[in-house]
Coordinates of C-alpha atoms and ligand atoms in Angstrom, one line a residue:
Chain A
M643 CA 137.9 125.4 108.5
L644 CA 135.3 122.9 107.6
S645 CA 133.5 123.6 104.3
S646 CA 130.7 121.1 104.8
T647 CA 128.2 120.5 107.6
I648 CA 129.0 118.6 110.7
Q649 CA 127.6 115.1 111.0
I650 CA 129.1 113.9 114.3
E651 CA 130.4 116.1 117.1
T652 CA 131.6 115.0 120.5
K653 CA 131.9 117.3 123.5
N654 CA 134.2 116.3 126.4
L655 CA 133.6 112.6 125.7
N656 CA 135.2 110.4 128.4
V657 CA 135.0 106.6 128.4
Y658 CA 136.1 104.2 131.1
F659 CA 136.2 100.4 131.0
D660 CA 135.8 99.8 134.8
K661 CA 138.7 101.9 136.2
H662 CA 140.6 101.9 132.9
Y663 CA 140.4 105.5 131.5
V664 CA 140.2 105.0 127.7
L665 CA 139.0 108.2 126.0
K666 CA 140.0 111.5 127.6
D667 CA 138.0 114.6 126.9
V668 CA 137.5 113.9 123.3
N669 CA 136.3 116.9 121.3
I670 CA 136.0 116.2 117.6
K671 CA 133.9 117.2 114.6
I672 CA 133.3 114.8 111.7
P673 CA 132.2 116.5 108.5
A674 CA 129.3 115.1 106.5
K675 CA 129.8 113.3 103.1
Q676 CA 133.5 113.1 103.6
L677 CA 135.9 110.4 104.6
T678 CA 137.4 111.0 108.0
A679 CA 140.2 108.8 109.1
I680 CA 140.9 108.1 112.8
I681 CA 144.6 107.2 113.1
G682 CA 146.8 106.4 116.1
P683 CA 148.8 103.5 117.5
S684 CA 147.1 100.3 118.5
G685 CA 145.4 100.5 121.9
C686 CA 144.9 104.2 121.8
G687 CA 141.1 104.0 121.7
K688 CA 140.2 104.2 118.1
T689 CA 137.7 101.3 118.2
T690 CA 136.2 102.6 121.4
L691 CA 135.7 106.1 119.9
L692 CA 134.1 104.5 116.8
K693 CA 131.7 102.4 118.7
S694 CA 130.6 105.3 120.9
F695 CA 129.0 107.0 117.9
N696 CA 126.3 104.4 117.6
R697 CA 126.0 103.5 121.3
L698 CA 127.5 100.1 120.7
L699 CA 129.9 100.5 123.6
E700 CA 126.9 100.2 125.9
I701 CA 126.4 96.5 125.3
H702 CA 129.3 96.1 127.7
D703 CA 128.2 96.5 131.3
E704 CA 131.6 97.7 132.6
V705 CA 131.6 100.7 130.3
K706 CA 131.1 104.3 131.7
I707 CA 130.6 107.2 129.4
S708 CA 130.3 111.0 130.1
G709 CA 130.0 113.9 127.8
N710 CA 127.9 114.4 124.7
I711 CA 127.8 113.1 121.2
F712 CA 125.8 115.0 118.7
V713 CA 124.6 113.3 115.5
D714 CA 122.9 115.8 113.1
G715 CA 122.8 118.2 116.0
Q716 CA 120.9 115.7 118.3
D717 CA 122.5 114.4 121.5
I718 CA 122.4 110.7 121.1
F719 CA 122.5 110.2 124.9
D720 CA 119.2 112.0 125.2
S721 CA 117.3 109.1 123.6
K722 CA 115.8 106.4 125.8
G723 CA 116.7 102.8 125.7
D724 CA 114.1 101.7 123.2
E725 CA 115.2 104.4 120.7
I726 CA 118.8 103.1 120.6
P727 CA 118.1 100.8 117.6
D728 CA 117.0 104.0 115.6
I729 CA 120.3 105.7 116.5
R730 CA 122.3 102.6 115.4
K731 CA 120.3 102.3 112.2
K732 CA 121.7 105.6 111.1
M733 CA 125.2 104.2 111.1
G734 CA 126.4 101.1 109.4
L735 CA 129.3 99.3 111.0
I736 CA 132.1 97.4 109.3
S737 CA 134.3 95.6 111.7
Q738 CA 137.9 94.3 111.5
K739 CA 136.8 90.7 111.0
P740 CA 133.6 90.4 108.9
Y741 CA 130.7 88.8 110.7
P742 CA 128.1 87.8 108.2
L743 CA 124.8 86.8 109.9
P744 CA 124.2 83.0 110.2
M745 CA 122.0 82.9 107.1
S746 CA 122.2 82.9 103.3
I747 CA 123.8 85.7 101.2
Y748 CA 120.3 86.9 100.2
E749 CA 119.0 86.9 103.7
N750 CA 122.0 88.8 105.0
V751 CA 121.1 91.8 102.8
A752 CA 117.3 91.3 103.4
Y753 CA 117.7 91.2 107.2
G754 CA 117.8 95.0 107.7
L755 CA 115.0 95.6 105.2
K756 CA 112.9 93.0 107.0
I757 CA 113.4 94.2 110.6
H758 CA 112.8 97.8 109.6
R759 CA 109.8 96.8 107.4
K760 CA 111.2 98.7 104.4
K761 CA 110.5 96.2 101.7
T762 CA 108.1 93.4 102.2
K763 CA 106.9 92.3 98.8
K764 CA 109.0 89.5 97.2
G765 CA 109.6 91.4 94.0
E766 CA 110.7 94.6 95.7
L767 CA 112.9 92.7 98.0
D768 CA 114.6 90.9 95.2
A769 CA 115.3 94.1 93.3
A770 CA 116.6 95.9 96.4
I771 CA 119.0 93.0 97.2
Q772 CA 120.3 93.0 93.6
H773 CA 120.8 96.8 93.9
Y774 CA 122.8 96.7 97.1
L775 CA 124.9 93.8 96.0
Q776 CA 125.7 95.6 92.8
E777 CA 126.6 98.7 94.9
V778 CA 129.4 96.7 96.5
G779 CA 130.4 94.9 93.4
L780 CA 129.4 91.5 94.6
W781 CA 126.4 90.8 92.4
N782 CA 128.2 89.1 89.6
E783 CA 130.1 86.9 92.0
V784 CA 127.1 85.7 93.9
K785 CA 124.0 86.0 91.7
D786 CA 123.9 82.3 91.0
R787 CA 124.2 81.3 94.6
L788 CA 122.2 83.8 96.5
H789 CA 120.8 81.2 98.8
D790 CA 124.1 79.7 99.8
P791 CA 125.3 80.3 103.3
A792 CA 127.2 83.5 103.6
S793 CA 129.8 81.7 105.7
R794 CA 131.0 80.1 102.5
L795 CA 132.2 83.3 100.9
S796 CA 135.8 84.4 101.1
V797 CA 136.7 86.9 103.8
G798 CA 137.0 89.7 101.2
Q799 CA 133.5 88.8 99.8
Q800 CA 132.2 88.6 103.4
Q801 CA 133.5 92.1 104.1
R802 CA 131.7 93.5 101.0
L803 CA 128.6 91.6 101.9
C804 CA 128.7 93.3 105.3
L805 CA 128.9 96.6 103.5
A806 CA 125.9 95.7 101.3
R807 CA 124.0 94.6 104.4
A808 CA 124.8 97.9 106.1
I809 CA 123.8 100.2 103.3
A810 CA 120.6 98.3 102.8
V811 CA 119.4 99.9 106.1
E812 CA 120.0 103.3 104.4
P813 CA 122.3 104.8 107.0
E814 CA 123.8 108.3 106.8
V815 CA 127.1 107.2 108.2
I816 CA 129.4 104.2 107.6
L817 CA 131.7 103.4 110.5
C818 CA 134.7 101.2 109.4
D819 CA 137.0 99.6 112.0
E820 CA 140.2 98.6 110.1
P821 CA 138.1 97.0 107.4
T822 CA 141.0 95.8 105.4
S823 CA 143.3 94.5 108.0
A824 CA 142.1 90.9 107.6
L825 CA 142.1 91.0 103.8
D826 CA 144.6 90.2 101.1
P827 CA 145.9 93.2 99.1
I828 CA 143.4 92.8 96.2
A829 CA 140.4 92.5 98.4
A830 CA 141.7 95.4 100.5
Q831 CA 142.0 97.5 97.3
Q832 CA 138.3 96.7 96.4
I833 CA 137.2 97.9 99.8
E834 CA 139.2 101.1 99.5
K835 CA 137.7 101.8 96.1
L836 CA 134.2 101.2 97.5
L837 CA 134.8 103.6 100.4
L838 CA 135.9 106.3 98.0
K839 CA 132.7 105.8 96.0
L840 CA 130.5 105.6 99.1
K841 CA 131.7 108.9 100.6
Q842 CA 129.8 110.7 97.8
N843 CA 126.6 109.6 99.5
Y844 CA 127.6 108.8 103.0
T845 CA 129.7 110.1 105.8
V846 CA 132.5 107.6 106.1
V847 CA 134.5 107.3 109.3
L848 CA 137.5 105.0 108.8
V849 CA 139.6 103.7 111.7
T850 CA 143.0 102.6 110.3
H851 CA 146.3 101.8 111.7
T852 CA 148.1 102.1 108.3
L853 CA 149.1 105.6 107.7
R854 CA 149.4 105.0 104.0
Q855 CA 145.7 104.0 103.8
A856 CA 144.8 107.2 105.6
K857 CA 146.9 109.2 103.2
R858 CA 145.2 107.6 100.2
L859 CA 141.7 108.0 101.3
A860 CA 141.1 110.6 103.9
D861 CA 139.7 114.1 103.5
Y862 CA 139.9 114.8 107.2
V863 CA 142.1 113.2 109.9
I864 CA 141.9 112.7 113.6
F865 CA 145.0 111.6 115.4
L866 CA 144.4 109.8 118.7
Y867 CA 147.1 109.1 121.1
F868 CA 146.6 107.5 124.6
G869 CA 142.9 108.3 124.4
M870 CA 143.5 111.9 123.7
V871 CA 142.9 113.8 120.4
I872 CA 146.3 115.3 119.6
E873 CA 145.5 116.8 116.3
Q874 CA 142.6 117.0 113.8
G875 CA 142.0 118.8 110.6
P876 CA 141.9 118.4 106.8
A877 CA 144.2 115.6 105.7
E878 CA 146.7 117.8 103.8
D879 CA 147.2 120.0 106.9
V880 CA 147.7 117.0 109.3
F881 CA 150.0 115.1 106.9
N882 CA 152.0 118.0 105.5
N883 CA 152.1 120.4 108.4
P884 CA 151.6 118.5 111.7
K885 CA 151.9 120.8 114.7
N886 CA 152.2 118.5 117.6
P887 CA 155.5 116.6 118.3
A888 CA 153.6 113.4 118.8
T889 CA 151.9 113.7 115.4
I890 CA 155.2 114.5 113.8
A891 CA 156.7 111.4 115.3
Y892 CA 153.8 109.2 114.4
I893 CA 153.8 110.4 110.8
K894 CA 157.5 109.9 110.5
G895 CA 157.0 106.4 111.8
D896 CA 158.9 106.9 115.0
I897 CA 155.9 105.7 117.1
S898 CA 153.6 103.0 115.9
Chain B
M1436 CA 171.5 57.8 114.8
D1437 CA 170.5 56.7 118.3
V1438 CA 168.3 59.7 118.7
L1439 CA 166.6 59.1 115.4
N1440 CA 166.0 55.5 116.4
R1441 CA 164.5 56.4 119.7
R1442 CA 162.2 58.9 118.0
T1443 CA 161.0 56.3 115.4
V1444 CA 160.3 53.8 118.2
E1445 CA 158.4 56.5 120.2
E1446 CA 156.4 57.2 117.1
K1447 CA 155.6 53.5 116.5
I1448 CA 154.5 53.0 120.2
F1449 CA 152.3 56.0 120.1
K1450 CA 150.7 54.9 116.8
L1451 CA 150.1 51.4 118.3
F1452 CA 148.6 53.0 121.4
M1453 CA 146.1 55.0 119.3
I1454 CA 145.2 52.0 117.2
V1455 CA 144.5 49.8 120.2
S1456 CA 142.3 52.5 121.8
I1457 CA 140.3 52.8 118.7
C1458 CA 139.9 49.1 118.3
I1459 CA 138.6 48.9 121.9
V1460 CA 135.8 51.4 121.1
I1461 CA 134.8 50.1 117.7
G1462 CA 135.2 46.5 118.9
S1463 CA 132.8 47.0 121.9
L1464 CA 130.2 48.4 119.6
V1465 CA 130.5 45.5 117.2
I1466 CA 130.5 42.9 120.0
I1467 CA 127.5 44.5 121.7
F1468 CA 125.5 44.6 118.5
G1469 CA 126.7 41.1 117.6
L1470 CA 125.8 39.6 121.0
V1471 CA 122.4 41.2 121.1
I1472 CA 121.6 40.1 117.6
I1473 CA 122.8 36.5 118.1
N1474 CA 121.1 36.0 121.4
G1475 CA 117.9 37.7 120.4
A1476 CA 117.7 36.4 116.8
S1477 CA 115.2 33.7 117.7
S1478 CA 112.8 36.3 119.1
I1479 CA 113.3 39.2 116.7
S1480 CA 110.1 39.4 114.7
I1481 CA 107.6 41.9 113.5
E1482 CA 105.3 41.0 116.3
M1483 CA 107.8 42.4 118.7
I1484 CA 107.0 45.9 117.6
T1485 CA 103.3 45.4 116.7
Q1486 CA 101.9 43.6 119.7
T1487 CA 101.7 43.9 123.5
P1488 CA 102.6 40.9 125.7
T1489 CA 100.0 38.2 125.6
P1490 CA 97.9 38.4 128.7
G1491 CA 99.0 35.6 131.1
N1492 CA 102.2 34.9 129.2
A1493 CA 104.8 37.6 129.4
L1494 CA 106.9 35.7 126.8
G1495 CA 104.2 35.7 124.2
G1496 CA 103.4 38.7 121.9
G1497 CA 105.6 41.7 121.6
I1498 CA 106.8 44.8 123.5
L1499 CA 104.8 47.5 121.8
N1500 CA 103.7 48.7 125.3
A1501 CA 107.3 49.4 126.2
I1502 CA 108.1 51.1 122.9
I1503 CA 105.2 53.4 123.3
G1504 CA 105.9 53.8 127.0
S1505 CA 109.4 54.9 126.3
L1506 CA 108.3 57.5 123.8
L1507 CA 105.5 58.7 126.1
L1508 CA 108.0 59.1 128.9
A1509 CA 111.0 60.5 127.1
L1510 CA 109.4 62.9 124.6
P1511 CA 107.4 64.9 127.1
A1512 CA 110.3 64.8 129.6
T1513 CA 112.7 66.1 126.9
G1514 CA 110.1 68.8 126.0
L1515 CA 109.8 69.9 129.6
A1516 CA 113.6 69.8 130.2
C1517 CA 114.0 72.0 127.1
I1518 CA 111.5 74.6 128.3
I1519 CA 113.1 74.8 131.8
G1520 CA 116.6 74.5 130.2
I1521 CA 116.2 77.5 127.9
G1522 CA 115.0 79.6 130.8
I1523 CA 118.0 78.7 132.9
A1524 CA 120.4 79.0 130.0
L1525 CA 119.2 82.5 129.0
Y1526 CA 119.4 83.6 132.6
L1527 CA 123.0 82.3 132.8
Q1528 CA 124.1 84.8 130.1
K1529 CA 125.9 87.9 131.3
E1530 CA 123.1 90.1 130.1
F1531 CA 120.8 88.7 132.8
S1532 CA 122.9 87.5 135.8
H1533 CA 125.9 88.2 137.8
P1534 CA 128.8 86.1 136.4
G1535 CA 129.7 84.8 139.9
F1536 CA 126.2 83.6 140.5
A1537 CA 126.0 82.2 137.0
N1538 CA 129.1 80.1 137.5
F1539 CA 127.7 78.8 140.8
I1540 CA 124.6 77.6 138.9
R1541 CA 126.8 76.1 136.2
F1542 CA 128.7 74.2 138.9
T1543 CA 125.4 73.0 140.4
L1544 CA 124.2 71.8 137.1
D1545 CA 127.5 69.9 136.5
V1546 CA 127.0 68.2 139.9
L1547 CA 123.4 67.3 139.1
W1548 CA 124.7 65.9 135.7
G1549 CA 127.0 63.5 137.6
I1550 CA 124.3 62.2 140.0
P1551 CA 123.5 58.6 139.3
S1552 CA 120.0 58.2 137.8
I1553 CA 118.9 55.8 140.6
V1554 CA 119.1 58.8 143.0
Y1555 CA 116.7 60.8 140.9
G1556 CA 114.5 57.7 140.9
I1557 CA 114.5 57.4 144.6
F1558 CA 114.0 61.1 145.1
C1559 CA 110.9 61.1 142.9
L1560 CA 109.7 58.0 144.6
M1561 CA 109.9 59.7 148.0
I1562 CA 107.9 62.7 146.7
M1563 CA 105.5 60.4 145.1
I1564 CA 104.8 58.5 148.3
A1565 CA 104.6 61.8 150.3
L1566 CA 101.9 63.0 147.9
G1567 CA 100.1 59.7 148.1
M1568 CA 100.5 58.9 144.4
G1569 CA 101.3 55.6 142.8
S1570 CA 103.9 54.8 140.2
S1571 CA 102.7 56.3 136.9
L1572 CA 103.6 57.8 133.6
L1573 CA 103.4 61.3 135.2
V1574 CA 106.0 60.6 137.9
G1575 CA 108.2 58.8 135.4
I1576 CA 108.1 61.9 133.2
F1577 CA 109.2 64.1 136.1
A1578 CA 112.1 61.8 137.0
L1579 CA 113.4 61.8 133.4
T1580 CA 112.9 65.6 133.2
L1581 CA 115.1 66.0 136.3
L1582 CA 117.7 63.7 134.7
E1583 CA 117.7 65.5 131.4
I1584 CA 117.7 69.1 132.7
P1585 CA 121.4 69.4 133.5
I1586 CA 122.5 67.9 130.2
I1587 CA 120.2 70.0 128.0
T1588 CA 120.8 73.2 130.0
R1589 CA 124.6 73.0 129.9
Y1590 CA 124.6 72.3 126.2
M1591 CA 122.3 75.3 125.6
D1592 CA 124.4 77.5 127.9
E1593 CA 127.6 76.6 126.1
A1594 CA 126.1 77.1 122.7
I1595 CA 124.7 80.5 123.5
K1596 CA 127.9 81.6 125.3
M1597 CA 130.0 80.7 122.3
V1598 CA 128.1 83.2 120.0
P1599 CA 130.8 85.7 119.1
I1600 CA 130.4 89.2 120.5
G1601 CA 131.2 90.6 117.0
L1602 CA 128.2 88.8 115.6
K1603 CA 125.9 90.4 118.2
E1604 CA 127.5 93.8 117.5
S1605 CA 126.7 93.3 113.8
A1606 CA 123.1 92.6 114.6
F1607 CA 122.8 95.6 116.9
S1608 CA 124.5 97.9 114.5
L1609 CA 121.9 97.1 111.9
G1610 CA 119.3 98.4 114.3
S1611 CA 118.1 95.1 115.8
T1612 CA 116.5 95.2 119.2
K1613 CA 117.8 92.8 121.9
F1614 CA 114.8 90.6 121.2
E1615 CA 115.5 90.5 117.5
T1616 CA 119.1 89.8 118.1
A1617 CA 118.3 86.9 120.4
I1618 CA 115.6 85.4 118.3
R1619 CA 116.9 85.9 114.8
I1620 CA 120.7 85.9 115.2
V1621 CA 121.8 84.2 118.4
R1622 CA 119.3 81.5 118.1
R1623 CA 120.4 80.6 114.6
Q1624 CA 124.1 80.6 115.5
A1625 CA 123.6 78.6 118.7
F1626 CA 121.0 76.2 117.3
P1627 CA 123.3 73.2 116.3
G1628 CA 124.8 73.2 119.8
I1629 CA 121.3 73.4 121.4
L1630 CA 120.0 70.6 119.2
A1631 CA 122.9 68.4 120.1
G1632 CA 122.1 68.9 123.8
I1633 CA 118.4 68.1 123.2
L1634 CA 119.1 64.9 121.4
L1635 CA 121.7 63.9 123.9
G1636 CA 119.1 64.4 126.7
L1637 CA 116.6 62.5 124.7
G1638 CA 119.0 59.6 124.3
R1639 CA 119.8 59.5 128.0
G1640 CA 116.1 59.6 128.8
I1641 CA 115.2 56.8 126.4
G1642 CA 118.0 54.6 127.6
D1643 CA 117.7 55.1 131.4
A1644 CA 116.2 52.4 133.6
A1645 CA 117.1 53.3 137.1
S1646 CA 115.2 56.6 137.3
I1647 CA 111.9 55.1 136.0
L1648 CA 112.1 51.7 137.7
F1649 CA 110.1 52.8 140.7
T1650 CA 108.5 55.9 139.3
A1651 CA 106.9 54.7 136.1
G1652 CA 106.4 51.1 137.5
F1653 CA 105.6 48.4 135.1
S1654 CA 102.6 47.2 133.0
N1655 CA 101.9 44.9 130.2
R1656 CA 99.4 47.3 128.7
I1657 CA 99.8 50.6 126.8
P1658 CA 99.1 53.4 129.2
T1659 CA 95.8 55.2 128.6
S1660 CA 96.2 58.0 131.1
L1661 CA 99.0 60.0 132.9
F1662 CA 98.2 58.1 136.1
D1663 CA 98.7 54.6 134.6
S1664 CA 101.9 52.6 135.3
T1665 CA 103.9 51.9 132.2
A1666 CA 106.7 49.8 130.9
A1667 CA 109.6 51.3 129.0
L1668 CA 112.3 49.6 126.9
P1669 CA 114.9 49.5 129.6
T1670 CA 112.5 48.2 132.3
M1671 CA 111.1 45.7 129.8
I1672 CA 114.6 44.3 129.2
F1673 CA 115.2 44.1 132.9
N1674 CA 111.8 42.4 133.5
L1675 CA 112.2 39.9 130.6
Y1676 CA 115.8 39.0 131.6
S1677 CA 114.7 38.0 135.1
L1678 CA 112.0 35.6 133.7
P1679 CA 113.0 32.0 133.2
S1680 CA 113.9 31.5 129.5
G1681 CA 113.0 35.2 128.9
Q1682 CA 116.5 36.0 127.7
P1683 CA 116.1 35.7 123.9
K1684 CA 113.2 38.1 124.1
A1685 CA 115.1 40.4 126.4
Y1686 CA 117.9 40.5 123.8
A1687 CA 115.4 41.2 121.1
A1688 CA 114.1 44.1 123.2
A1689 CA 117.7 45.3 123.7
F1690 CA 118.2 45.2 120.0
I1691 CA 115.1 47.5 119.5
L1692 CA 116.4 49.9 122.1
L1693 CA 119.8 50.0 120.4
V1694 CA 118.2 50.8 117.1
V1695 CA 116.2 53.6 118.7
V1696 CA 119.3 55.1 120.3
L1697 CA 121.2 54.7 117.0
L1698 CA 118.4 56.4 115.1
I1699 CA 118.5 59.4 117.5
S1700 CA 122.3 59.7 116.9
I1701 CA 121.9 59.6 113.2
I1702 CA 119.1 62.1 113.2
S1703 CA 121.2 64.3 115.4
R1704 CA 124.1 64.1 113.0
V1705 CA 122.0 64.9 109.9
L1706 CA 120.2 67.8 111.5
S1707 CA 123.2 69.4 113.0
K1708 CA 125.0 69.2 109.7
R1709 CA 122.0 70.9 108.1
F1710 CA 122.0 73.7 110.6
M1711 CA 125.8 74.0 110.9
K1712 CA 126.3 75.3 107.4
H1713 CA 125.1 78.8 108.3
V1714 CA 127.1 79.0 111.5
I1715 CA 129.7 81.8 111.5
R1716 CA 133.1 80.9 112.8
Ligands
ADP1463 N1 135.7 95.5 126.6 C1 136.8 96.1 127.1 N2 137.0 95.9 128.5 C2 138.1 96.5 129.0 N3 139.0 97.2 128.4 C3 138.8 97.4 127.0 C4 137.7 96.9 126.4 N4 137.8 97.2 125.1 C5 138.9 98.0 124.9 N5 139.5 98.1 126.1 C6 140.8 98.9 126.4 O1 140.6 100.2 125.9 C7 141.8 100.6 125.2 C8 141.5 101.1 123.8 O2 141.1 100.0 123.1 P1 140.6 100.1 121.5 O3 139.6 101.2 121.5 O4 140.3 98.8 121.1 O5 142.0 100.6 120.9 P2 142.4 100.6 119.3 O6 141.2 100.3 118.5 O7 142.9 102.0 119.1 O8 143.5 99.6 119.1 C9 142.8 99.5 125.3 O9 143.7 99.7 126.3 C10 141.9 98.3 125.6 O10 142.7 97.4 126.4
MG1464 MG1 140.8 98.6 117.3

């Protein structure tokens, strides 16, 4: 069914927030170098699922997780506490509301390179930063004010900066949590174009609550409903031949 | 028509109320500065800040000993309060402590904040006597430290608590360790708030008389060791004012204290503006 290799796979993944049962026996496979959309009504656990992949859920104390998540065949829960940063580094995260770091545009992109000691010489760093900003189409807009605070950029620019900052760490996966929901249509379109470009080199997982966005972008679709995976498969199959009544209702727009 | 009329009258009364309130605040500031300058004008001179009191004549010379005394008391006290404050503030975050206990400590700090400074003064005096020590720079520093800890700690706590969870998630998702997140990201985001707390604490320390009255004592000389008694600007004002015909010089000293406090406020504004520009909202 899947032509390419599997990047992320979960086995009986269960997540609780205190006594609130949020993800229920989730078994999914996410193919490498493709764009996988996670769809479903709001509150069904999409963000929770996304943040379980890079162990970001665990910064909340009230969270309890059971099951396995394999990334490149390795169970991420096998690693000890001090290896968690290395797991996270493999996956960039773009959140609903962009959170640039409280520093300049330049330093935002340099941050990952610095903490992971990738580039240290000034010349190398400058070149790398130009490269990543070009990758997200931000270079021409910011090249004259690289040392301005990132907080002064527009929301759309901030979102692209977050993308540049993420790919500067050279991840394999890019996790996006409704990345366009806070943006105006033009900025949203820029992000969509970028995601299509990025999936050539990265595995992209896109949480979206707009069905049309999923239809435009996704190669593979996972439909989540009340914390359960109801349907998953190649986008054409899920959108054109949904099997489960809940999926049919969601795609028709009866549940949202 | 009637309704419209009532609403315009309401609007006018409310506007008047706001204007009167603002006038009271600005007016007090102008009057205080005016009184201090008018009453102290005859004594304001360069000698005030370059000389210590003339031996044998407290009205001669300047108040350099009090200026230096104030700095030697308030700066180390603020430094100590910062060190202790950052420890408590970090512990209060949910990564380190139980939220119920943290809120209990916050409540304790708020109570301590409200305790009049004379109580800190007497508390330190008692300990000082119990230890067989005399009034000195050292005990004065401790009294001011106690006075400043609640202010500085609560400001630090609020500033750190206000850092958005999404920002921390961003830092973690880039592969930052907890330490890197705290030192490189949370610190930068919280810094303007922390700085505001530090300068507020410093201002309170420089201006307070009651806590150092018995603990730091009084002296007409610049202290040369931690165990010397020392004057500070507030105690100097108090001392001069109680001398016969010492009032002009007391007002001149008050003027200097006002300028110092004003400078701290201005520095605080300028610095927090500089650090605010990076802060993510
Ligand atoms: N930190 C948390 N503490 C408690 N409950 C949470 C927390 N985060 C999410 N939840 C709950 O988990 C469920 C799924 O949330 P989420 O994954 O954000 O859904 P979605 O992204 O699909 O809208 C919701 O019912 C939400 O209330
Ligand atoms: Mg969500």
